[in-house]
Each structure stands twice: as C-alpha cells, then as structure tokens.
Amino acid sequence: MDSSTWLLFFFLASTITVTRADLPGTWELLVSNAGIATMHTAVTHHGTVILLDRTNIGPSRKMLRKGHCRYDPNDKVLKRDCYAHSVLFNPTNNQIRPLMILTDTWCSSGQFLPDGTLLQSGGDLDGLNKFRKFVPCEPDKLCDWQELQDVELDSGRWYATNQILPDGSVIIVGGRAANSVEFYPPKMGSVHLPFLGEVEDTQMDNLYPYVHLLPNGHLFIFANNKAILYDYSNNKVLHNYPPLDGGPRNYPSAGSSAMLALERDYSTAVIVICGGAEYGAFIARSTDTPAHGSCGRITATDAEAVWEMEDMAFARVMGDMVMLPTGDVLIINGAQAGSQGFEMGSNPCFNPLLYRPAEPAGLRFMTLNPGTVPRMYHSTANLLPDGRVLIAGSNPHYFYKLAGDLPTELRIEAFSPEYLSKDRANLRPVMEEYPDMVRYGDGFEVVVSVPLSVVGMVEVNLGSAPFVTHSFSQGQRLVKLTVTPAVPIGDGRYRIRCTAPPDGKIAPPGYYMAFAVNQGVPSVAQWVQLTA
C-alpha cells in the first residue's frame, strides 16, 4: 500500500471515529456484575430497581442471604437453591441486594398497584397460576418478595400482559394457551377473548400482546398483526383496526410498542409499533433471517384510523421503546436478524434511535451513539428518575453462558440522552417545591429553578413506572399536564400552576415520576402519587 493510500485510509478512519463520537447520547457502565441475568425490570417509587430472572435456571452469580435457600423437589437443575434470581439495584450508589423469590417467574407479567406495590403474575411450572407482590421500601431497609397464598390466577398465564385500569385494578391479557382475560383483584373467572385465538398462528405470535389503556377508557389490544378496541367491562370488541403490514410484531417475532404522550384535552391517543421478525424465522430457527425495519403509527381514538408507515434506519427485533420525559421515544436494544427465543437472534443492533413524534414523517428518526454490549433476548430498558435509561440483561441461552460472542450479560449500563449533555446543563430545571400527592382534576403548584432564564413554556409531565419484559413496557404512559406560564419569583426560581389529569382513564391511580421540562431538558423527577 503506497503512502497516498495510507493517508486516505487514516483520513477515512478518523472521519468515521469523529462521526461516531458526534452522535447524540452517552453510555456508562454502572455495574460489572449484577449477579443475575435480567429478564424483567421495574423502577419503584423509592428509586430502586427490581431485576428479575427465572428461578429454574440453575446457579446465578449472586448468593442469597445466609440461611436463605429455596427448596423445590421438582426443579430439575437445583432442588436446594441458595442463589438469587432477583435483586434490588440502587442507582444512587450502584449497590445490589439479593431478593428471594420462590415460584418460577419465567416469561411472567407485572404491574404496579396504586399504593406502589409491584404485582407480579404467572410464569412457568409452579409459577403458572401464582401472584406475587413486592412492597418497595427505602433503600436502606429490607423488603422482599411475597408469594400470595389466598388468591391465584384462574387460568395459567405464561407470556401474558398486565395493564392497570382506571379504578386501580389490573387486567391480565392472554398468554400461551390462554386466549382470555382476568382481573386482579379477582372480579370473576377468566373471560374468553376470541380475538386472541383468531390471531394465533403456528409460531404463537399472539403472545405478550401490546395493551394500551386509551383515554376513552377502552383498551387497544394488538397481537400478531391486528388490533381491536376492547370494552373490558362488557367483554365486547368495539372496533377492528386494519391489519398492520410487515408481518407479525409480537412474541416470538417481537418488535415493540408505545403509546405517545397524552396532552392538550387528552382526547387523542396515538400508538406506534416498530420492528419485528420475518414470519417463519422462529419456526425455522433461522438466526440470519433479516428483521423488519418498518414502523406503524395509528390514531387509536379515530374511528377511521389507518396505519401510517415509516422505516427505521435499522432493522430491529427485540428492541425496547422507552417514553422519555420530553415525549420523544427511545428505541434501544435488540438484533437485526432472527427472532426471540434461545439461540434465535444474531447481529446485535448497537445503535439506539430517537423517535421524535412532532416531526413530519421521514424525519422522525435520529440515530444515536452506539453502545458496545450486545443486548438481545431477555434484555430490558427503563427510564430512571434522573432522566437516564437503565439497560440490563441479555441471555440468548437456556442457562448461563458467560463466554462466547453473545454471552449471558450481567452488566448494567445507563444511556444518557442528549438532553443530559454538558452543553445543556444550564437549561436543566430543578423541582424545588412539589406536592407528594395530587387528586384528579385538582390544581397545584410547583416551583422550579433554572440556571438560565426560562424561555417559553415549562412543561410538567407525569411518567409511569412500567413493568418491562420481552420488548414491551407494560403500563408505560406519559401525560403532559395543563400548565400556566412560569412566573418568576426571584433568584432564578419560577412558580408554575398545574392541573392534574381529570380521571383514571387519562392516568390510572398510582405513583408517577413528575418531570419539569425546560426547552427539551427534563429535571430530575420527583415522585407524586395520583389518587381519586
């Protein structure tokens, strides 16, 4: 290679490096060994994060507290199991504490109750009909999982989806061989939902259906490539939406889905579904079949709604969609080929994408700074109160496999969107005064301080804490409150008058992260309980 060719090579290499470095967002390693592979995650109103795996996976890399072991004569791997399969992570000091869970939580579902308790339901084997609870405590206290003995699921639920309802109860939708719904607290037995059977195929693409509570009080339920408007109170399908092009979108062909932020008069709800696997990739166990890169967007509250199609910069299966405090959506994790399942994916997708709903079609996707850790099957992404996104998990293997190209991943990372960059620090507000509890429809005030003068309107947005598993955030929601212009009260402080959501159809009761957002830069959230 002559000197001019070498110069051209180094010029191109340096250009690529600069381009990568200039992409928005930053990564940081928080924990090099969480002790467990993470299949499910949820952020509590004490700011801690529950990480959860399955129990029948054999030895993890975290021991339970001394004297605490699980005894299960039916466990084929470890009948006396002294290893943790759930841990509690504290993002303020990156400490990990083991938790003890008894019944199998493999591919289970969950949702927070109005009092902040995490309800966890179903799973495999001895967990199939089980309910569990985790009552969060302060980080320096001891709290652990509770197996409920006085109530069980009417139908076994494996790969189901949970959604909190306006009255604070929870509906549990679908699951393998469970084309029905039921409720917690129990209101009746299982209620058959024929739609779930109609969209089931030979590779079961109706699992982990996408369920969104619309502001009209009905449910948008999507499975495979079809969706319905469902009146759960009367077990009635009110509307059939047009099919979404591009093949199946649910497990095992999983893309991901999010409902965009509710705002203004709260009458409109827009659903976005992105990515997915080619039909048949799962059946054929094909790891190199390219994933889909298409996204569908639909106004679910419109009687004549149709899908608007767009293409992402990357094909993606097993991605996660995270609602950011600004109303933008982060699409992160996943693979560019194969499907969900053990040893079923390949070609990790390292580049996150930012989906900007307010932009016109064709300009909504922004490519962000790539990570370096493959995050594929059984990985998760959760918004933290400080605005970062917690990234955990990835175990493409039936048991733990810590060597090879795509190992069982025990590292925990955080991705910081561009709004947390140093050049935007002077725009970041601080919530100095806020209520701990707000009732529906009530007016209330918050006081924020901002290093620079406020320009325009400061938003106050409520973000839920979803239960994240298998590329879908169950119960995820962002509600933009009606606010008055910020009034300066001296020393860089501003008073903002807010109006709480009118009812539980807009925001079900429970704990929310309240963010003040100034020119696209969110504050650290404060937890506010919304109640009737």
Coordinates of C-alpha atoms in Angstrom, one line a residue:
M1 CA 0.0 0.0 0.0
D2 CA 1.6 3.3 -1.1
S3 CA 1.7 6.4 1.1
S4 CA -1.2 8.2 -0.5
T5 CA -3.4 5.1 0.1
W6 CA -2.4 5.0 3.7
L7 CA -3.2 8.7 4.1
L8 CA -6.7 8.1 2.6
F9 CA -7.2 5.2 4.9
F10 CA -6.3 7.2 8.0
F11 CA -8.5 10.1 6.9
L12 CA -11.5 7.9 6.4
A13 CA -10.9 6.1 9.7
S14 CA -10.6 9.3 11.6
T15 CA -13.8 10.6 9.9
I16 CA -15.7 7.5 11.0
T17 CA -14.4 7.9 14.6
V18 CA -15.5 11.6 14.8
T19 CA -18.9 10.8 13.3
R20 CA -19.5 8.1 15.9
A21 CA -18.3 10.4 18.7
D22 CA -20.6 13.2 17.4
L23 CA -23.7 11.1 17.6
P24 CA -26.0 12.1 20.5
G25 CA -26.1 10.3 23.8
T26 CA -23.5 8.8 26.1
W27 CA -23.0 5.4 27.8
E28 CA -21.7 4.5 31.2
L29 CA -21.1 1.1 32.9
L30 CA -22.8 1.1 36.3
V31 CA -22.3 -2.5 37.5
S32 CA -19.9 -5.1 36.0
N33 CA -21.8 -8.0 37.6
A34 CA -25.4 -7.7 38.7
G35 CA -25.3 -11.4 39.8
I36 CA -28.3 -12.4 37.6
A37 CA -29.4 -12.3 34.0
T38 CA -32.2 -9.8 33.8
M39 CA -35.5 -10.8 32.2
H40 CA -37.8 -8.3 33.9
T41 CA -37.3 -4.9 35.4
A42 CA -39.3 -2.2 37.2
V43 CA -38.4 1.1 38.9
T44 CA -40.1 1.6 42.3
H45 CA -41.2 4.9 43.8
H46 CA -38.3 4.7 46.2
G47 CA -36.0 5.0 43.2
T48 CA -34.7 1.4 43.4
V49 CA -34.9 -1.1 40.5
I50 CA -36.2 -4.6 40.7
L51 CA -34.4 -7.0 38.5
L52 CA -35.9 -10.5 38.0
D53 CA -34.9 -13.6 36.1
R54 CA -36.5 -17.1 36.1
T55 CA -35.9 -19.4 39.1
N56 CA -35.2 -22.7 37.3
I57 CA -32.1 -21.6 35.6
G58 CA -29.5 -23.1 37.9
P59 CA -26.8 -21.2 39.8
S60 CA -26.7 -17.5 39.2
R61 CA -23.7 -15.3 40.2
K62 CA -25.3 -13.9 43.4
M63 CA -25.9 -15.8 46.6
L64 CA -29.0 -15.3 48.7
R65 CA -28.5 -14.0 52.3
K66 CA -27.0 -16.6 54.6
G67 CA -29.6 -19.1 55.8
H68 CA -32.0 -18.3 52.9
C69 CA -32.4 -21.1 50.3
R70 CA -35.2 -22.2 48.1
Y71 CA -36.3 -25.9 48.2
D72 CA -38.1 -27.3 45.2
P73 CA -38.1 -31.1 44.6
N74 CA -39.4 -30.5 41.1
D75 CA -36.6 -28.3 40.0
K76 CA -34.5 -30.3 37.5
V77 CA -31.4 -28.2 38.0
L78 CA -31.2 -27.3 41.7
K79 CA -33.5 -28.8 44.2
R80 CA -31.8 -26.8 47.0
D81 CA -31.1 -23.4 45.5
C82 CA -29.2 -20.8 47.5
Y83 CA -28.7 -18.5 44.6
A84 CA -30.6 -15.2 43.9
H85 CA -32.8 -15.0 40.9
S86 CA -34.0 -11.5 41.7
V87 CA -32.0 -8.5 43.0
L88 CA -32.7 -4.9 44.0
F89 CA -30.5 -2.3 42.4
N90 CA -29.9 1.2 43.9
P91 CA -28.9 3.6 41.1
T92 CA -27.7 6.3 43.6
N93 CA -24.8 4.1 44.7
N94 CA -24.9 1.2 42.3
Q95 CA -25.4 -1.3 45.0
I96 CA -27.0 -4.7 44.5
R97 CA -29.0 -6.6 47.2
P98 CA -30.3 -10.2 46.6
L99 CA -34.0 -10.9 46.8
M100 CA -35.7 -14.3 47.3
I101 CA -38.5 -15.5 45.0
L102 CA -39.9 -18.9 45.3
T103 CA -42.0 -19.8 42.3
D104 CA -40.9 -19.7 38.6
T105 CA -41.2 -16.2 37.0
W106 CA -40.1 -17.3 33.5
C107 CA -41.9 -15.1 31.0
S108 CA -44.3 -13.7 33.6
S109 CA -46.0 -10.3 33.7
G110 CA -46.4 -7.4 36.1
Q111 CA -47.8 -4.0 37.0
F112 CA -47.7 -1.5 39.9
L113 CA -50.7 -1.1 42.0
P114 CA -52.0 2.3 43.2
D115 CA -50.1 2.1 46.5
G116 CA -46.8 1.4 44.7
T117 CA -46.8 -2.3 45.3
L118 CA -45.5 -4.3 42.3
L119 CA -47.9 -7.1 41.4
Q120 CA -46.3 -10.0 39.5
S121 CA -48.3 -12.7 37.9
G122 CA -47.9 -16.1 36.2
G123 CA -44.8 -17.7 34.8
D124 CA -43.9 -21.3 34.1
L125 CA -44.3 -24.6 36.0
D126 CA -45.0 -23.9 39.7
G127 CA -45.4 -20.2 38.9
L128 CA -48.1 -20.6 36.2
N129 CA -51.1 -19.6 38.4
K130 CA -49.2 -17.5 41.0
F131 CA -49.5 -13.9 42.2
R132 CA -46.5 -12.3 43.9
K133 CA -46.1 -8.9 45.5
F134 CA -43.1 -6.7 46.1
V135 CA -43.8 -3.8 48.6
P136 CA -41.0 -1.3 48.0
C137 CA -39.1 0.1 50.9
E138 CA -36.4 2.8 51.5
P139 CA -33.1 1.7 50.0
D140 CA -31.6 1.2 53.5
K141 CA -34.4 -1.1 54.6
L142 CA -35.1 -4.8 54.0
C143 CA -38.0 -5.8 51.8
D144 CA -38.6 -8.9 49.7
W145 CA -40.9 -10.8 47.5
Q146 CA -44.2 -12.2 48.9
E147 CA -46.0 -15.2 47.4
L148 CA -49.7 -14.7 47.7
Q149 CA -51.4 -17.7 49.3
D150 CA -55.1 -16.6 49.3
V151 CA -55.5 -15.9 45.6
E152 CA -54.4 -17.5 42.3
L153 CA -54.8 -16.9 38.6
D154 CA -57.9 -18.6 37.3
S155 CA -56.0 -19.5 34.1
G156 CA -52.3 -20.2 34.0
R157 CA -50.6 -17.2 32.4
W158 CA -47.3 -17.6 30.6
Y159 CA -46.3 -14.7 28.2
A160 CA -49.3 -12.5 29.3
T161 CA -49.5 -8.7 29.6
N162 CA -50.8 -6.7 32.5
Q163 CA -52.4 -3.2 32.4
I164 CA -53.6 -1.1 35.3
L165 CA -57.2 0.2 34.8
P166 CA -58.8 3.5 35.8
D167 CA -60.2 2.0 39.1
G168 CA -56.7 0.7 40.1
S169 CA -57.4 -2.9 39.4
V170 CA -55.3 -4.8 36.9
I171 CA -56.4 -6.7 33.8
I172 CA -54.2 -9.7 32.7
V173 CA -54.4 -10.4 29.0
G174 CA -53.6 -13.6 27.1
G175 CA -50.7 -15.9 27.4
R176 CA -49.8 -19.2 25.9
A177 CA -52.9 -21.4 25.6
A178 CA -54.8 -18.6 27.4
N179 CA -57.0 -16.7 24.9
S180 CA -58.8 -14.9 27.7
V181 CA -58.5 -12.1 30.2
E182 CA -58.9 -11.9 34.0
F183 CA -58.5 -9.3 36.7
Y184 CA -56.8 -8.6 40.0
P185 CA -58.4 -8.3 42.5
P186 CA -60.4 -11.2 41.0
K187 CA -63.8 -10.0 39.7
M188 CA -64.8 -13.2 38.0
G189 CA -63.1 -16.1 36.4
S190 CA -61.3 -16.0 33.1
V191 CA -63.3 -14.2 30.3
H192 CA -62.8 -15.7 26.8
L193 CA -61.4 -13.2 24.3
P194 CA -61.9 -14.8 20.8
F195 CA -59.6 -12.2 19.2
L196 CA -56.5 -13.7 20.8
G197 CA -57.3 -17.1 19.2
E198 CA -58.0 -15.5 15.8
V199 CA -54.5 -14.1 15.6
E200 CA -52.7 -17.1 16.9
D201 CA -50.6 -18.9 14.3
T202 CA -48.2 -21.8 14.2
Q203 CA -45.5 -19.9 15.9
M204 CA -47.8 -18.3 18.5
D205 CA -47.4 -14.6 17.5
N206 CA -50.2 -13.6 19.9
L207 CA -48.0 -13.8 23.0
Y208 CA -47.2 -10.8 25.1
P209 CA -49.9 -8.7 23.3
Y210 CA -49.5 -5.0 23.3
V211 CA -52.1 -3.5 25.6
H212 CA -52.7 0.3 26.0
L213 CA -55.3 2.0 28.1
L214 CA -56.8 4.7 25.9
P215 CA -58.2 8.0 27.3
N216 CA -61.7 6.8 26.4
G217 CA -61.4 4.1 29.0
H218 CA -61.2 1.2 26.5
L219 CA -58.2 -1.0 25.6
F220 CA -56.2 -1.1 22.4
I221 CA -55.0 -4.7 22.2
F222 CA -52.6 -5.7 19.4
A223 CA -51.4 -9.2 18.7
N224 CA -49.6 -10.7 15.6
N225 CA -50.6 -8.0 13.0
K226 CA -54.1 -7.0 14.1
A227 CA -55.6 -4.8 16.8
I228 CA -59.0 -4.3 18.4
L229 CA -60.7 -1.7 20.6
Y230 CA -61.9 -3.7 23.6
D231 CA -64.5 -2.8 26.2
Y232 CA -63.3 -4.9 29.0
S233 CA -66.3 -4.1 31.3
N234 CA -68.7 -5.8 28.9
N235 CA -66.2 -8.1 27.1
K236 CA -67.1 -6.5 23.8
V237 CA -65.0 -5.7 20.8
L238 CA -66.0 -2.2 19.7
H239 CA -63.8 -1.9 16.7
N240 CA -61.4 -3.9 14.5
Y241 CA -58.4 -1.8 13.2
P242 CA -56.9 -2.5 9.8
P243 CA -54.0 -5.1 9.9
L244 CA -50.5 -3.7 10.2
D245 CA -48.3 -4.5 7.2
G246 CA -44.9 -6.1 7.7
G247 CA -45.6 -9.4 9.3
P248 CA -46.1 -10.4 13.0
R249 CA -45.0 -8.0 15.7
N250 CA -45.4 -9.9 19.0
Y251 CA -43.5 -12.7 20.7
P252 CA -41.7 -14.5 19.2
S253 CA -41.5 -12.1 16.3
A254 CA -41.3 -9.2 18.6
G255 CA -41.0 -5.6 17.7
S256 CA -42.1 -3.1 20.4
S257 CA -44.9 -0.7 21.0
A258 CA -45.6 2.6 22.8
M259 CA -48.5 5.0 23.2
L260 CA -47.3 8.5 22.6
A261 CA -47.7 11.2 25.3
L262 CA -51.2 12.3 26.1
E263 CA -51.7 16.0 26.0
R264 CA -54.0 19.0 25.4
D265 CA -57.5 17.8 26.0
Y266 CA -56.4 14.2 26.3
S267 CA -58.9 13.0 23.7
T268 CA -56.4 11.6 21.2
A269 CA -54.1 8.6 21.6
V270 CA -51.5 7.6 19.1
I271 CA -49.9 4.1 19.1
V272 CA -46.6 3.3 17.5
I273 CA -45.3 -0.2 16.7
C274 CA -41.8 -0.7 15.4
G275 CA -39.7 -3.6 14.2
G276 CA -40.4 -7.4 14.3
A277 CA -39.2 -10.6 12.8
E278 CA -39.9 -12.2 9.4
Y279 CA -42.7 -14.8 9.8
G280 CA -41.2 -18.2 9.8
A281 CA -37.9 -17.3 11.3
F282 CA -38.9 -18.7 14.6
I283 CA -40.3 -22.0 13.2
A284 CA -37.2 -22.5 11.0
R285 CA -34.9 -21.5 13.9
S286 CA -33.2 -19.2 11.4
T287 CA -30.8 -16.8 13.1
D288 CA -29.9 -14.9 9.9
T289 CA -33.3 -14.0 8.5
P290 CA -33.3 -10.2 8.5
A291 CA -35.7 -8.4 10.9
H292 CA -38.1 -5.7 9.8
G293 CA -37.3 -2.1 9.9
S294 CA -40.8 -0.7 9.5
C295 CA -42.9 1.2 12.0
G296 CA -46.7 1.7 12.0
R297 CA -48.4 4.7 13.6
I298 CA -52.1 4.9 14.2
T299 CA -54.5 7.3 16.0
A300 CA -56.3 4.7 18.0
T301 CA -59.1 7.1 19.1
D302 CA -60.1 7.8 15.5
A303 CA -63.0 5.6 14.2
E304 CA -61.5 5.7 10.7
A305 CA -57.9 5.2 11.8
V306 CA -55.4 3.8 9.4
W307 CA -51.7 2.9 9.8
E308 CA -49.1 5.4 8.7
M309 CA -45.9 3.5 7.7
E310 CA -42.3 4.6 8.2
D311 CA -38.9 2.9 8.1
M312 CA -36.2 3.0 10.8
A313 CA -32.6 3.3 9.9
F314 CA -32.0 -0.2 11.2
A315 CA -34.0 -3.4 11.1
R316 CA -34.7 -4.5 14.6
V317 CA -36.2 -7.4 16.5
M318 CA -36.3 -7.4 20.4
G319 CA -36.0 -3.7 20.7
D320 CA -37.3 -1.7 23.6
M321 CA -39.3 1.5 23.3
V322 CA -38.9 3.9 26.3
M323 CA -41.0 7.0 26.7
L324 CA -38.7 9.9 27.6
P325 CA -39.8 12.8 29.8
T326 CA -39.9 15.1 26.7
G327 CA -42.4 12.9 24.8
D328 CA -39.8 11.5 22.4
V329 CA -39.3 7.7 22.3
L330 CA -36.0 5.9 22.7
I331 CA -35.7 2.7 20.7
I332 CA -32.9 0.6 22.1
N333 CA -31.5 -3.0 22.4
G334 CA -32.3 -5.8 20.0
A335 CA -30.9 -7.7 17.0
Q336 CA -31.1 -7.2 13.3
A337 CA -31.8 -10.8 12.4
G338 CA -33.6 -13.8 13.8
S339 CA -36.4 -13.8 16.3
Q340 CA -37.0 -14.1 20.1
G341 CA -36.0 -17.3 21.8
F342 CA -32.9 -19.1 22.9
E343 CA -30.1 -19.1 20.3
M344 CA -32.5 -17.5 17.9
G345 CA -31.1 -14.0 17.2
S346 CA -28.0 -12.6 15.6
N347 CA -26.3 -9.3 14.5
P348 CA -26.9 -7.1 17.6
C349 CA -28.3 -3.7 16.9
F350 CA -26.0 -1.4 18.9
N351 CA -27.4 2.0 17.7
P352 CA -30.3 3.4 19.6
L353 CA -32.8 5.6 17.8
L354 CA -34.7 8.6 18.9
Y355 CA -38.3 8.8 17.6
R356 CA -39.5 12.4 17.5
P357 CA -43.3 12.3 17.2
A358 CA -43.7 16.0 16.4
E359 CA -41.5 15.8 13.3
P360 CA -43.0 15.0 9.9
A361 CA -42.9 11.5 8.5
G362 CA -39.5 10.8 7.1
L363 CA -37.7 13.0 9.6
R364 CA -38.8 11.4 12.9
F365 CA -35.8 9.0 13.5
M366 CA -32.5 10.2 14.7
T367 CA -29.6 7.7 15.0
L368 CA -27.8 7.9 18.4
N369 CA -24.4 6.9 19.8
P370 CA -24.0 3.1 19.7
G371 CA -23.2 1.0 22.7
T372 CA -20.8 -1.9 22.7
V373 CA -22.7 -4.5 24.7
P374 CA -25.0 -6.9 22.8
R375 CA -28.5 -6.6 24.3
M376 CA -30.7 -9.2 22.7
Y377 CA -33.1 -11.8 24.1
H378 CA -34.2 -11.1 27.6
S379 CA -32.8 -7.5 27.8
T380 CA -34.6 -4.5 29.3
A381 CA -34.7 -0.7 29.3
N382 CA -36.3 1.5 32.0
L383 CA -36.4 5.3 32.4
L384 CA -34.9 6.4 35.7
P385 CA -36.0 9.5 37.7
D386 CA -32.7 11.3 36.8
G387 CA -33.6 11.0 33.1
R388 CA -31.1 8.3 32.2
V389 CA -32.2 5.0 30.8
L390 CA -31.2 1.8 32.6
I391 CA -30.1 -1.0 30.3
A392 CA -29.8 -4.6 31.7
G393 CA -29.9 -8.2 30.7
S394 CA -29.5 -10.3 27.5
N395 CA -29.4 -14.0 27.8
P396 CA -29.8 -15.8 24.5
H397 CA -29.1 -19.1 26.2
Y398 CA -31.2 -21.6 28.1
F399 CA -28.8 -21.4 31.1
Y400 CA -25.9 -19.1 32.0
K401 CA -23.2 -19.0 29.4
L402 CA -20.6 -16.4 30.2
A403 CA -18.2 -17.0 27.3
G404 CA -18.5 -16.7 23.6
D405 CA -19.7 -14.0 21.2
L406 CA -23.1 -13.4 22.7
P407 CA -22.7 -14.4 26.4
T408 CA -25.2 -14.2 29.2
E409 CA -24.9 -10.5 30.1
L410 CA -24.6 -9.5 33.8
R411 CA -23.5 -5.9 33.2
I412 CA -25.8 -3.0 33.9
E413 CA -25.4 0.2 31.9
A414 CA -27.1 3.6 31.7
F415 CA -27.7 5.5 28.5
S416 CA -27.9 9.3 28.8
P417 CA -29.9 11.0 26.0
E418 CA -28.6 14.3 24.6
Y419 CA -30.7 16.3 27.0
L420 CA -28.3 15.4 29.7
S421 CA -25.2 16.6 27.8
K422 CA -22.9 19.2 29.4
D423 CA -23.8 21.9 26.9
R424 CA -27.5 21.7 28.0
A425 CA -26.8 21.7 31.8
N426 CA -27.7 25.4 32.1
L427 CA -31.2 24.7 30.8
R428 CA -31.9 21.9 33.3
P429 CA -34.6 22.8 35.8
V430 CA -34.7 21.7 39.4
M431 CA -38.1 21.0 41.1
E432 CA -37.8 22.6 44.5
E433 CA -41.4 22.5 45.6
Y434 CA -44.0 20.0 44.6
P435 CA -46.8 18.0 46.2
D436 CA -46.4 14.4 47.3
M437 CA -50.0 13.6 46.4
V438 CA -52.4 15.0 43.9
R439 CA -56.1 14.3 43.3
Y440 CA -57.7 14.1 40.0
G441 CA -58.6 17.4 38.5
D442 CA -57.0 19.4 41.3
G443 CA -54.9 22.5 40.6
F444 CA -51.5 22.5 42.3
E445 CA -48.2 24.5 42.1
V446 CA -44.6 23.5 41.6
V447 CA -41.6 25.7 42.0
V448 CA -38.6 25.2 39.7
S449 CA -35.2 26.9 39.5
V450 CA -33.3 27.2 36.2
P451 CA -29.6 28.4 35.8
L452 CA -30.6 30.4 32.7
S453 CA -33.8 32.4 32.2
V454 CA -36.8 30.4 31.2
V455 CA -37.8 30.9 27.5
G456 CA -41.3 29.8 26.6
M457 CA -43.4 27.3 28.5
V458 CA -42.0 24.9 31.1
E459 CA -43.8 21.6 30.8
V460 CA -44.7 19.4 33.8
N461 CA -45.1 15.8 32.7
L462 CA -46.0 12.6 34.6
G463 CA -44.3 9.4 33.6
S464 CA -45.4 6.0 34.9
A465 CA -43.1 3.2 36.0
P466 CA -43.8 0.2 33.8
F467 CA -43.0 -3.4 34.1
V468 CA -40.6 -4.2 31.3
T469 CA -40.1 -7.6 29.8
H470 CA -39.7 -9.1 26.3
S471 CA -39.5 -5.8 24.4
F472 CA -42.7 -4.3 25.9
S473 CA -43.2 -1.9 28.8
Q474 CA -46.4 -3.0 30.4
G475 CA -48.3 0.1 31.7
Q476 CA -46.0 2.7 30.2
R477 CA -47.5 6.1 30.0
L478 CA -46.6 9.8 29.8
V479 CA -49.1 12.5 30.5
K480 CA -48.4 16.2 29.8
L481 CA -50.2 18.4 32.3
T482 CA -52.0 21.6 31.5
V483 CA -49.8 24.3 32.9
T484 CA -49.7 28.1 33.1
P485 CA -46.6 30.1 32.0
A486 CA -43.8 30.1 34.6
V487 CA -43.9 33.2 36.8
P488 CA -40.5 34.4 38.1
I489 CA -40.4 34.8 41.9
G490 CA -36.7 35.8 42.2
D491 CA -33.3 34.1 42.4
G492 CA -33.9 32.1 39.2
R493 CA -37.0 30.5 40.7
Y494 CA -40.3 30.1 38.9
R495 CA -43.8 29.2 40.0
I496 CA -45.9 27.0 37.7
R497 CA -49.6 26.3 38.1
C498 CA -50.6 22.8 37.0
T499 CA -53.8 20.9 36.7
A500 CA -53.9 17.2 37.5
P501 CA -55.4 14.7 34.9
P502 CA -59.2 14.6 35.2
D503 CA -59.6 10.9 35.9
G504 CA -58.1 7.4 35.9
K505 CA -58.7 6.9 32.2
I506 CA -56.1 9.5 31.4
A507 CA -53.7 8.4 34.2
P508 CA -54.6 5.4 36.4
P509 CA -54.0 5.9 40.1
G510 CA -50.5 5.3 41.4
Y511 CA -47.0 6.8 41.6
Y512 CA -45.6 8.8 38.8
M513 CA -42.3 10.5 38.1
A514 CA -43.1 14.2 37.8
F515 CA -40.6 16.0 35.4
A516 CA -40.3 19.7 34.8
V517 CA -39.1 20.1 31.2
N518 CA -37.5 23.3 30.1
Q519 CA -36.7 23.7 26.3
G520 CA -36.5 19.9 25.9
V521 CA -34.4 19.4 29.1
P522 CA -36.0 17.5 32.0
S523 CA -35.4 17.9 35.7
V524 CA -34.7 15.0 38.0
A525 CA -38.2 13.6 38.6
Q526 CA -40.0 13.8 41.9
W527 CA -42.4 11.0 42.8
V528 CA -46.0 12.1 43.0
Q529 CA -48.9 9.9 43.9
L530 CA -52.0 10.4 41.8
T531 CA -55.3 9.4 43.5
A532 CA -59.0 9.9 43.4

